[in-house]
CSV table of C-alpha atoms and ligand atoms in Angstrom, one decimal:
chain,number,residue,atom,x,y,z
T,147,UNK,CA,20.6,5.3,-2.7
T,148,UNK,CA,20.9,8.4,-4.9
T,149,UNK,CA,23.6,9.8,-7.1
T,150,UNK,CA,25.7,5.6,-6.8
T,151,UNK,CA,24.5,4.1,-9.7
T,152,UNK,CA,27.8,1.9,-9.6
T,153,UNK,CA,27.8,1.0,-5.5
T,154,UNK,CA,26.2,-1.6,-4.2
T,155,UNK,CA,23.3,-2.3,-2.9
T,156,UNK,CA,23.0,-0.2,-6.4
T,157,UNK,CA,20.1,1.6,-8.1
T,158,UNK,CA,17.0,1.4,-5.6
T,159,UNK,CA,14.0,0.6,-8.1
T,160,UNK,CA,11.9,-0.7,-5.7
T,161,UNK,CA,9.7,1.8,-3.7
T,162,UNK,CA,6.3,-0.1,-3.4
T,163,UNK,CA,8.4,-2.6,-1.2
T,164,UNK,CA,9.3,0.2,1.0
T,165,UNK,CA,10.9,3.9,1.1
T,166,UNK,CA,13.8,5.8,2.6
T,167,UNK,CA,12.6,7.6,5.3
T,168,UNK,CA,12.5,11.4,4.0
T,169,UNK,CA,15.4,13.1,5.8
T,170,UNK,CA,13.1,16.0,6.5
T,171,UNK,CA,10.7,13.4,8.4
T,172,UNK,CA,13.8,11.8,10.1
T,173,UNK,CA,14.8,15.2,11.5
T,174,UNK,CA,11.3,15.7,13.4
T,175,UNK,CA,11.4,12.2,14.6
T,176,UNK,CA,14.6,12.6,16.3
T,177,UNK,CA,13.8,14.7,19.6
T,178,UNK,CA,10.7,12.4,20.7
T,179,UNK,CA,13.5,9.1,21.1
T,180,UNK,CA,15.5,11.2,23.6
T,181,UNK,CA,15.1,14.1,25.3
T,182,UNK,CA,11.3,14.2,24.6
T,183,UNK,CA,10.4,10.7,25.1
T,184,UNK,CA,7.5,11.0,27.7
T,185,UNK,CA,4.9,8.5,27.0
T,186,UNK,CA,1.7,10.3,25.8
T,187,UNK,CA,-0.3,9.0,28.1
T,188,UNK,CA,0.8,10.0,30.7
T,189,UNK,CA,-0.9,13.2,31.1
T,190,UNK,CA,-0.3,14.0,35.1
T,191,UNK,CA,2.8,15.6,34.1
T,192,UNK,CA,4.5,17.8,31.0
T,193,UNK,CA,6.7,15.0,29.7
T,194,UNK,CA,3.6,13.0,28.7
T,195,UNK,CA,1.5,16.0,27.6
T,196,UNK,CA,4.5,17.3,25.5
T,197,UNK,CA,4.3,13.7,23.6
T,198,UNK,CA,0.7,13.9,23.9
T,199,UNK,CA,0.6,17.3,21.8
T,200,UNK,CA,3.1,15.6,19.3
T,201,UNK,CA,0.7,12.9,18.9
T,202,UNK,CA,-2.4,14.6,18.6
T,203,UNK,CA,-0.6,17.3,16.0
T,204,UNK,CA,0.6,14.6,13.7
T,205,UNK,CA,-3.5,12.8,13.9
T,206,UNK,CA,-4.2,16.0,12.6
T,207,UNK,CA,-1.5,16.2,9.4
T,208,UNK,CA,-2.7,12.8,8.5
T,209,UNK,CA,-6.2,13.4,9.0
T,210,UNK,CA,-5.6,16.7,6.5
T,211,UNK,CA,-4.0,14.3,3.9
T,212,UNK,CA,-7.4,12.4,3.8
T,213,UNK,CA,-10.1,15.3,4.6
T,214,UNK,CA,-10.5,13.1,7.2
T,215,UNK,CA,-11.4,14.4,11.4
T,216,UNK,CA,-8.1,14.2,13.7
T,217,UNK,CA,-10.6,11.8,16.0
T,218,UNK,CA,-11.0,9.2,13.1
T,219,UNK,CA,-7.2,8.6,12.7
T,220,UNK,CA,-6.0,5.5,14.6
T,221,UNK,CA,-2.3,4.1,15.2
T,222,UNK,CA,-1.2,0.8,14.3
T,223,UNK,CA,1.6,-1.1,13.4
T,224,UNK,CA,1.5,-0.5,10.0
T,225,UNK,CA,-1.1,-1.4,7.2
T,226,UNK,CA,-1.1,-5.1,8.2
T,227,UNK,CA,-2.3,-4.4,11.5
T,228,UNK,CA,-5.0,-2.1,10.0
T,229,UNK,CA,-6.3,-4.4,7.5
T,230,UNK,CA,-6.4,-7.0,9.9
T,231,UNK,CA,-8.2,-4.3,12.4
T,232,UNK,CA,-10.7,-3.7,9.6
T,233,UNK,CA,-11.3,-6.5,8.1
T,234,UNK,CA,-12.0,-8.9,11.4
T,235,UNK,CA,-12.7,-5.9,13.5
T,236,UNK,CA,-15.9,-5.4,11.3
T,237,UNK,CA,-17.0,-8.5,10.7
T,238,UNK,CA,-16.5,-10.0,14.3
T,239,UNK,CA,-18.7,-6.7,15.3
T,240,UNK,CA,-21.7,-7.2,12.8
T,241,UNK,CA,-21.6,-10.7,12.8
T,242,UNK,CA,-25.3,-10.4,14.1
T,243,UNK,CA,-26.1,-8.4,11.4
T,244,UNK,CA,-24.6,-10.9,9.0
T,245,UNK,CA,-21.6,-12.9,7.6
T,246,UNK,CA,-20.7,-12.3,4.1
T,247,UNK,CA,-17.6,-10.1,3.1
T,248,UNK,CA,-16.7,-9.1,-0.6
T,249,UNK,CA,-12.9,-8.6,-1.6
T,250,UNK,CA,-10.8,-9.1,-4.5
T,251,UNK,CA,-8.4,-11.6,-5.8
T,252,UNK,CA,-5.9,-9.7,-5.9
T,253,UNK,CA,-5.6,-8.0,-2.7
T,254,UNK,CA,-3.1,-7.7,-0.2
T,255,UNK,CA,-2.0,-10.9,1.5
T,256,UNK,CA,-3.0,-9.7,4.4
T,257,UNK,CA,-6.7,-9.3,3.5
T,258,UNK,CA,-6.6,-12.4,2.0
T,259,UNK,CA,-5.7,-14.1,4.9
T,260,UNK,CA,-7.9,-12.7,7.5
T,261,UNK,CA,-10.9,-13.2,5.0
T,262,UNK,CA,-9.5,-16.7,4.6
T,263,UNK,CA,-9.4,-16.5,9.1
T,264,UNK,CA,-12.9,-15.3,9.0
T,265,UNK,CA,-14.4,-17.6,7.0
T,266,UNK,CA,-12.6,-20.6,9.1
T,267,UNK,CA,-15.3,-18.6,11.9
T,268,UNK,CA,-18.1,-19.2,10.0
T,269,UNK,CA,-18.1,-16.2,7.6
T,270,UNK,CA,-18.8,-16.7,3.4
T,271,UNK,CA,-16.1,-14.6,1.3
T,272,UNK,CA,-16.4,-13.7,-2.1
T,273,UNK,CA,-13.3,-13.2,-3.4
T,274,UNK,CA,-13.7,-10.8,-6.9
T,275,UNK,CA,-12.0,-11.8,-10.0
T,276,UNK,CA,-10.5,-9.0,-11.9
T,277,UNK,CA,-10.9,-7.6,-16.0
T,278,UNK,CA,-7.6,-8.1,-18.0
T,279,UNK,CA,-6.1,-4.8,-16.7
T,280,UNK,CA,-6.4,-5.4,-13.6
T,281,UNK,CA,-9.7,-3.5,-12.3
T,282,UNK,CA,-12.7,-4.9,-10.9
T,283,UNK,CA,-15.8,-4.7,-12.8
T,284,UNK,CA,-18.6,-2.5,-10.7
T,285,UNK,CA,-21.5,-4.8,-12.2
T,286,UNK,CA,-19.8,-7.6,-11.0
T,287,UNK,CA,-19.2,-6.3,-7.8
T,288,UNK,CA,-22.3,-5.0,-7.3
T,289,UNK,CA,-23.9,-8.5,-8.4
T,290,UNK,CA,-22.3,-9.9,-5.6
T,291,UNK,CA,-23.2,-8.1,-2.7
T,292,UNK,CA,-26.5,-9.4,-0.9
T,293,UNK,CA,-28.2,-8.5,2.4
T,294,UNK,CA,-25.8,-10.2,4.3
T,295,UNK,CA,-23.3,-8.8,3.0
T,296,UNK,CA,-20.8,-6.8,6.0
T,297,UNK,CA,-17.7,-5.1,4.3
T,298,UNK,CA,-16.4,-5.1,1.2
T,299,UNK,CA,-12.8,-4.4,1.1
T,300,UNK,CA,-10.9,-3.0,-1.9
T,301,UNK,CA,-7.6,-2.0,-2.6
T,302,UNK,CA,-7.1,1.4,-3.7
T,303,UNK,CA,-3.8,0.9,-5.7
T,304,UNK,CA,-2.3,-2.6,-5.9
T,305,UNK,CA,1.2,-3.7,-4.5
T,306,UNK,CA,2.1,-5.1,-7.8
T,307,UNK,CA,0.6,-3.5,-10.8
T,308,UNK,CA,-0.2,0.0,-9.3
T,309,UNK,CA,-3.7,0.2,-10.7
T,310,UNK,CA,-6.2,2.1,-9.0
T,311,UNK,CA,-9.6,0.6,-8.1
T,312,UNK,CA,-12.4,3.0,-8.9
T,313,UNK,CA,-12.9,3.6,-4.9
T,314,UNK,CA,-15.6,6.1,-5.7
T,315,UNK,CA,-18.0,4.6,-7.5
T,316,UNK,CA,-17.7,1.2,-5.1
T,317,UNK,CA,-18.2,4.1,-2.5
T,318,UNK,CA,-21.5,4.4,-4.3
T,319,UNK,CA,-22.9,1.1,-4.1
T,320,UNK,CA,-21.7,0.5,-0.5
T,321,UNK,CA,-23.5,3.6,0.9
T,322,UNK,CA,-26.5,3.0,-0.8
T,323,UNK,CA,-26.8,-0.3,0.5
T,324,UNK,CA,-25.6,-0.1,4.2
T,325,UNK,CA,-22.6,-2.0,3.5
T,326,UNK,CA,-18.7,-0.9,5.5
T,327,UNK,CA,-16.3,0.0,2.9
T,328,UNK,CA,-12.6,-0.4,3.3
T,329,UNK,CA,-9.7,0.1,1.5
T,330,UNK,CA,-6.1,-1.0,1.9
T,331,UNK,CA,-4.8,2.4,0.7
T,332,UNK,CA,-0.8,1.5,1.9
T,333,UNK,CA,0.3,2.3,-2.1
T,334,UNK,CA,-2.1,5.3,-2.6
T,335,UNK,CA,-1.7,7.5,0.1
T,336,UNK,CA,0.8,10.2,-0.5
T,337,UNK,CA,0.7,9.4,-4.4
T,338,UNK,CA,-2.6,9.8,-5.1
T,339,UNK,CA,-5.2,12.4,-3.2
T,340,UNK,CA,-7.8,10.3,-1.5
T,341,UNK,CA,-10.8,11.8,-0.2
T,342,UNK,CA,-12.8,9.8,2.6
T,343,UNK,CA,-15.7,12.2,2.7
T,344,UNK,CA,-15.8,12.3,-1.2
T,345,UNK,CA,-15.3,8.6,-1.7
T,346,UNK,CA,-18.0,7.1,1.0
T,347,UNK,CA,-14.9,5.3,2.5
T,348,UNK,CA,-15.5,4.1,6.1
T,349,UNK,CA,-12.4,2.6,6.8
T,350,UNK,CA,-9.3,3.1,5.4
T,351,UNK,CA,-5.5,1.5,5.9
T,352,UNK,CA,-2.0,3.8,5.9
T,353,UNK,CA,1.3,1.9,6.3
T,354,UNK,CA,4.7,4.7,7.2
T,355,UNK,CA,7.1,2.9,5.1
T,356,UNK,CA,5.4,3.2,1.6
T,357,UNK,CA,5.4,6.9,1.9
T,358,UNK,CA,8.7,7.9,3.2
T,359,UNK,CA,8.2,7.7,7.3
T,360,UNK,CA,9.3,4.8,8.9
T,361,UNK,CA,8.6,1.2,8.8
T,362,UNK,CA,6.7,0.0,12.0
T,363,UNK,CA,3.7,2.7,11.9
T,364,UNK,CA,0.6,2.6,10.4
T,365,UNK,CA,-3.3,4.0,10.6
T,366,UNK,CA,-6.6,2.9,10.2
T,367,UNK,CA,-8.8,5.7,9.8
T,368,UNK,CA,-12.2,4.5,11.0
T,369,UNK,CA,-15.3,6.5,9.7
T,370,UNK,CA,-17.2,8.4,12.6
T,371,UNK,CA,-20.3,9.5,10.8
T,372,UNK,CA,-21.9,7.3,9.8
T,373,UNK,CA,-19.8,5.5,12.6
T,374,UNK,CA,-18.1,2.2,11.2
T,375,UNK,CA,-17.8,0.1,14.5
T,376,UNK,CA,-15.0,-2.5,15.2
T,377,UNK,CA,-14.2,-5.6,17.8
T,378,UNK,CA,-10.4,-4.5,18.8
T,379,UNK,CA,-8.1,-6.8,18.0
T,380,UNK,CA,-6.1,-6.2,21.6
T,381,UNK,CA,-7.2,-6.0,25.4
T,382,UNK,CA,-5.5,-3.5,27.0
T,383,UNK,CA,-5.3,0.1,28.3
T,384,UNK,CA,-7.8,1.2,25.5
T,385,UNK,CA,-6.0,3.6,23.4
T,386,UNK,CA,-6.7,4.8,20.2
T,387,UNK,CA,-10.6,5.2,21.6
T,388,UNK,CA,-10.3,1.2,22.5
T,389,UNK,CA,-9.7,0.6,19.2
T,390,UNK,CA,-6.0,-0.2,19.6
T,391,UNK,CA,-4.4,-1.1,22.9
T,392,UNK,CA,-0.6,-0.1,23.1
T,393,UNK,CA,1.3,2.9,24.0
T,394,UNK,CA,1.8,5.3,21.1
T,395,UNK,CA,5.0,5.1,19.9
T,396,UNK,CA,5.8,9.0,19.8
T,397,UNK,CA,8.6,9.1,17.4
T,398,UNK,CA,7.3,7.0,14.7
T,399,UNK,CA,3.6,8.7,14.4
T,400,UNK,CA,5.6,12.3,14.4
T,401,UNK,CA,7.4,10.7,11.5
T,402,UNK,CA,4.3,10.0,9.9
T,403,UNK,CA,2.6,13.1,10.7
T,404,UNK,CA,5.5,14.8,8.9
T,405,UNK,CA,5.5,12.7,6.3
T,406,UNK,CA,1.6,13.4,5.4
T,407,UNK,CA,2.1,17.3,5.4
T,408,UNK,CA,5.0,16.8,3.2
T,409,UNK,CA,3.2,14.6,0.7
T,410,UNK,CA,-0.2,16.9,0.9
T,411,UNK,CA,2.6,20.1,0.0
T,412,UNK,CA,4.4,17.9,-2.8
T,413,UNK,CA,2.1,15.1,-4.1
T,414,UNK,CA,1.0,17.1,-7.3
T,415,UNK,CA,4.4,18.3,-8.4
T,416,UNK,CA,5.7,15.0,-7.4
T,417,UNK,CA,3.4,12.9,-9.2
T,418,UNK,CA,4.2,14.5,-12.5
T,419,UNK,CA,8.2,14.3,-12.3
T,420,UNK,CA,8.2,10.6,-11.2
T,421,UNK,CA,5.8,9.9,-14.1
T,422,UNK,CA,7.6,11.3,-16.3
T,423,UNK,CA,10.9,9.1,-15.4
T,424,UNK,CA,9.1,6.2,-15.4
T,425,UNK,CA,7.7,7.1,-18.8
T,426,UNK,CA,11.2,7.9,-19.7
T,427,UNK,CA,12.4,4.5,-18.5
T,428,UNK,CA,9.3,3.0,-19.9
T,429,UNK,CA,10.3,4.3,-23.8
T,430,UNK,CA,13.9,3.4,-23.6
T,431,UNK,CA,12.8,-0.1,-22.5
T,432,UNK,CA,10.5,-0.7,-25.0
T,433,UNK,CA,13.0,0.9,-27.9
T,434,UNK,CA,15.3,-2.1,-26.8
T,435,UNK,CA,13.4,-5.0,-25.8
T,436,UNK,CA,11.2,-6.5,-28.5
T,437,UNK,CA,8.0,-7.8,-27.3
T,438,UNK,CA,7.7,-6.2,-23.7
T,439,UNK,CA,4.9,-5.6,-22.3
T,440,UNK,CA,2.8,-3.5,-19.7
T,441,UNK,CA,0.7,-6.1,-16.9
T,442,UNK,CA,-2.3,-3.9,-15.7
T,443,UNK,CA,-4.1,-0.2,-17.1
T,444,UNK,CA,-1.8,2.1,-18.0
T,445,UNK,CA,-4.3,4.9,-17.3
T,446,UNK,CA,-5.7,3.7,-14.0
T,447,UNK,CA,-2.2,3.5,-12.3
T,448,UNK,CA,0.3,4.7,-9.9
T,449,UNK,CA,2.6,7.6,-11.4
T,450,UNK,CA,6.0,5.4,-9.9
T,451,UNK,CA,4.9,1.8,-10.8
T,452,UNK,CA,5.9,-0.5,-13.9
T,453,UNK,CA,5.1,-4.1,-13.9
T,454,UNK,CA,6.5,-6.0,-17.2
T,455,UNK,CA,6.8,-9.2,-18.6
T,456,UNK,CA,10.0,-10.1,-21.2
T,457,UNK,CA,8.6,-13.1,-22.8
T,458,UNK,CA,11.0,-15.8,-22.4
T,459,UNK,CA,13.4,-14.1,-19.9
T,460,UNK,CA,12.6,-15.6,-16.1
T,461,UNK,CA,12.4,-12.4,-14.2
T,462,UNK,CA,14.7,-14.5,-11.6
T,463,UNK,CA,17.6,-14.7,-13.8
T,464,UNK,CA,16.9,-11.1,-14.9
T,465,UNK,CA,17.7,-9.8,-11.1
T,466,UNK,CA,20.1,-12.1,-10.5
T,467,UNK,CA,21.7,-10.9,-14.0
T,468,UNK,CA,21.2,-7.3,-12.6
T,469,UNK,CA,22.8,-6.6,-9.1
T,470,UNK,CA,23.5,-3.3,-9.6
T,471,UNK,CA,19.9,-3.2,-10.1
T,472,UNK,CA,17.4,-2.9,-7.2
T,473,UNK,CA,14.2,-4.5,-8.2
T,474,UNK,CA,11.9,-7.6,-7.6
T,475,UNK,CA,9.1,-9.0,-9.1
T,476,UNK,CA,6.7,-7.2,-6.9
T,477,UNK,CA,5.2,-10.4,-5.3
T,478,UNK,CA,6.5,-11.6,-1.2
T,479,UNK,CA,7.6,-15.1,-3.4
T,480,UNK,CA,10.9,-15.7,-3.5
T,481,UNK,CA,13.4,-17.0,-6.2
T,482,UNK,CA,12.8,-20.3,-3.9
T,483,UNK,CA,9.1,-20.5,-3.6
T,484,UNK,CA,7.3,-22.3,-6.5
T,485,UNK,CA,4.7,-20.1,-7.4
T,486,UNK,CA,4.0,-16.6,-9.6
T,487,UNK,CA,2.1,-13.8,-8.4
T,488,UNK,CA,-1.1,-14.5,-7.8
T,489,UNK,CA,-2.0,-11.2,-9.2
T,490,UNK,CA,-0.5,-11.8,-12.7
T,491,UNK,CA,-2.2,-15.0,-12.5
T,492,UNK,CA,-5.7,-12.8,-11.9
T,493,UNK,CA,-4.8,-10.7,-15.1
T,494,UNK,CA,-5.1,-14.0,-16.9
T,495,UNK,CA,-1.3,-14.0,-17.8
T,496,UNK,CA,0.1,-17.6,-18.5
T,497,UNK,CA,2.1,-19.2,-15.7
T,498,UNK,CA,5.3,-18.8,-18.1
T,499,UNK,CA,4.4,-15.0,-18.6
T,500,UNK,CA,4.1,-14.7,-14.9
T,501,UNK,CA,7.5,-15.9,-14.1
T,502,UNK,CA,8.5,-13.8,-16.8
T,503,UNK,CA,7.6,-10.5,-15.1
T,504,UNK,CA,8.9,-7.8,-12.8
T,505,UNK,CA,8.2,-4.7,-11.1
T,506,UNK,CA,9.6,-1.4,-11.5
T,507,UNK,CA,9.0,1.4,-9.2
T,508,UNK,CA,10.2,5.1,-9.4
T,509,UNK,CA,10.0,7.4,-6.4
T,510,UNK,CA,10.9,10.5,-5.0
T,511,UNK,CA,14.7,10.5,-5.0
T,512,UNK,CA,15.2,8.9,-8.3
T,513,UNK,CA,17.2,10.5,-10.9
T,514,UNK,CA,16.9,10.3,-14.8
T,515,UNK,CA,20.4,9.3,-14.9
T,516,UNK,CA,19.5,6.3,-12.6
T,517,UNK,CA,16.4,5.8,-14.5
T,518,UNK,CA,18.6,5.6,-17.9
T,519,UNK,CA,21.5,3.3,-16.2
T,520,UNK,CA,18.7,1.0,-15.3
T,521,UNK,CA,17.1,0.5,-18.9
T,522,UNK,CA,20.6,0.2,-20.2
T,523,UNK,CA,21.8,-2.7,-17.6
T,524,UNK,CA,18.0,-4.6,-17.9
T,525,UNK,CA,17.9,-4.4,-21.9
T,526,UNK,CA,21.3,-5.8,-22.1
T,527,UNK,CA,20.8,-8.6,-19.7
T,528,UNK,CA,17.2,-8.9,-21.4
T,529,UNK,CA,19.2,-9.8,-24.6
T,530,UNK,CA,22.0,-11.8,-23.4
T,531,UNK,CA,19.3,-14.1,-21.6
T,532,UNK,CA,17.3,-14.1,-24.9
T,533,UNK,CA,20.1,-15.4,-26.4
T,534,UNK,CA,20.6,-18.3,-24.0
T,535,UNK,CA,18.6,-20.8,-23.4
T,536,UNK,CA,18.4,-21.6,-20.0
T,537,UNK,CA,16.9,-17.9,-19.3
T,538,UNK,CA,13.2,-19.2,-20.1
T,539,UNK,CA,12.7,-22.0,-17.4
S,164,PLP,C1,3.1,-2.9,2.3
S,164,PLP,C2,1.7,-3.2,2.1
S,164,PLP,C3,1.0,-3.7,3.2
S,164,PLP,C4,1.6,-4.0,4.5
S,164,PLP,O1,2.0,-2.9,5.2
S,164,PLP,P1,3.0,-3.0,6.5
S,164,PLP,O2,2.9,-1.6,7.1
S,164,PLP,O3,4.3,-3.4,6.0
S,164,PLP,O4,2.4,-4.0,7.4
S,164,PLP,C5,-0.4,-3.9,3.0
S,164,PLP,N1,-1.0,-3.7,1.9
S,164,PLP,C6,-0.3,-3.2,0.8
S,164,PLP,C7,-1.1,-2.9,-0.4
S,164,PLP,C8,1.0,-2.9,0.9
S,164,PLP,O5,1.7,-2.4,-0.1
């Protein structure tokens, strides 16, 4: 993972697919598989309430992360489950009310799929296009909302190109007007600080594995004043305030607890070292690699992320060229599946350009010396596959 630049699986580059769990996070976890392993439910006796504690101690880390309440912090599966949660959860519950929801293009699959599930129900979506780098426009947005209109769900920082949508000023034009907002913030939290009383957000998705705690565990923190209601998604024994049926799975939300109070300690400090290797890896690239370039704002955008395009160079044969390399092109598509990112696409890059682009992401246990292996291997296959001609298709 670290210091075995020459080992396979080789050089991890790819932390907005998923993270290591912190060893400091795996340590806490341990206890509450084995001896501790009550269920925190079950309160009639010190084995649940012991796990009960542990539960309610790590709702609190995470709900200090967000200046959020403890109360408003509810266990999922992971950031799936919570945009899913959200996203039907507050439709199906307003559907009285009315039946129009505002997203963006280039959202999460997830969204985009229960939007595209809602509207099979009867429910209009307006799916936003995005500005050349990535961001939504606000006049647009706002344009697009009418009295209908339920939830509007935006990204905070994308999957692929690491911008960050302006959450705030949405935040503004959703309050004013009545309207739920939620954000899928699985690539922001932990990397960027993210206020929900500041922002106006009402709901608000956390997934363990993009922040160093496991994969598996997620949150939806749902807004209590004013209170942003949901349908559940499951029947059952009404945990998580009804909102989430299922026992609490001890271990993993400890890990996550942990994992917050480590990120709210180091974010800052963090933020700065693992932009400046990805600037570092970002120069050296661009010293070596004649017409790369950047896909999304550079100044709107995740410390860690990189998204490039090598035009002419598939960014298939550039990983396959690579595998002491750990990267991808960002997107779930496969070197099998016919289509770019749908993101790129968004941007307005060409369907060539699109192929011809991958993601690089830093994180916290890079190394420089990693960082400088990794420009070195990916500028030498950039110009061997330049200088073939099969590399373009
Ligand atoms: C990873 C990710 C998800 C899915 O999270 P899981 O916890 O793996 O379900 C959703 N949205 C974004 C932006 C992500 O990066």
């Amino acid at each position: 993972m670290t210091e075995r630049a020459n080992d396979t699986p080789g050089v991890y580059l790819d932390y907005q697919a998923t993270t290591p769990v912190d060893p400091r996070v795996l340590d806490a976890m341990l206890p509450w598989f084995s001896e501790r392993f009550g269920n925190p439910h079950s309160v009639q006796h010190a084995y649940g309430r012991q796990a009960e504690a542990a539960v309610e101690r790590a709702r609190e880390q995470i709900a200090a992360l967000l200046g959020a309440e403890a109360r408003e912090i509810v266990f999922t599966s992971g950031a799936t489950e919570a945009n899913n949660l959200a996203v039907k959860g507050t439709a199906r519950f307003y559907k009285e009310r009315g039946d129009h929801i505002v997203t963006l293009a280039t959202e999460h699959k997830c969204v985009l799929e229960s939007c595209a599930r809602l509207e099979r129900e009867g429910f209009r979506v307006t799916r936003l296009p995005v500005e050349a780098d990535g961001l939504v426009s606000l006049s647009r947005l706002e344009a697009s909302l009418d009295d209908k209109t339920l939830l509007v769900s935006v990204m905070a920082a994308n999957n692929e190109i690491g911008v960050l949508q302006p959450l705030a000023e949405i935040g503004k034009i959703t309050r004013a007007r009545g309207i739920a907002l939620h954000t899928d913030a699985a690539q922001a939290v932990g990397k960027i600080s993210l206020d929900v009383g500041a922002t106006n957000i009402d709901l608000l998705s956390i997934s363990g594995h993009k922040l160093y705690a496991p994969k598996g565990i997620g949150v939806l923190y749902v807004r209590r004043r004013p209170r942003a209601r949901l349908e559940p998604l499951f029947d059952g024994g009404a945990q998580e305030r009804g909102l989430r049926s299922g026992t609490v799975p001890t271990p993993l939300v400890v890990g996550l607890g942990e994992a917050c109070a480590i990120a709210r300690a180091e974010m800052a400090a963090e933020s700065v070292r693992i932009k400046s290797l990805r600037d570092r890896l970002l120069t050296r690239l661009e010293v070596r690699v004649p017409g790369l370039r950047v896909n999304g704002s550079m100044t709107g955008r995740l410390s860690g992320n990189l998204n490039l395009t090598i035009p002419g160079v598939a960014a298939i044969a550039l990983i396959e060229a690579t595998p002491e390399l750990a990267f991808s092109t960002g997107s779930a598509c496969s070197s099998a599946e016919v289509e770019p990112s749908y993101v790129l696409r968004a941007l307005g890059l060409s369907e060539a350009d699109a192929r011809a682009s991958f993601r690089l992401c830093v994180g916290r246990f890079s190394t420089e010396s990693e960082l400088d292996f990794a420009a070195e291997r990916l500028a030498s296959a950039a110009e061997r596959l330049r200088a073939s001609p099969a590399a373009a298709e």
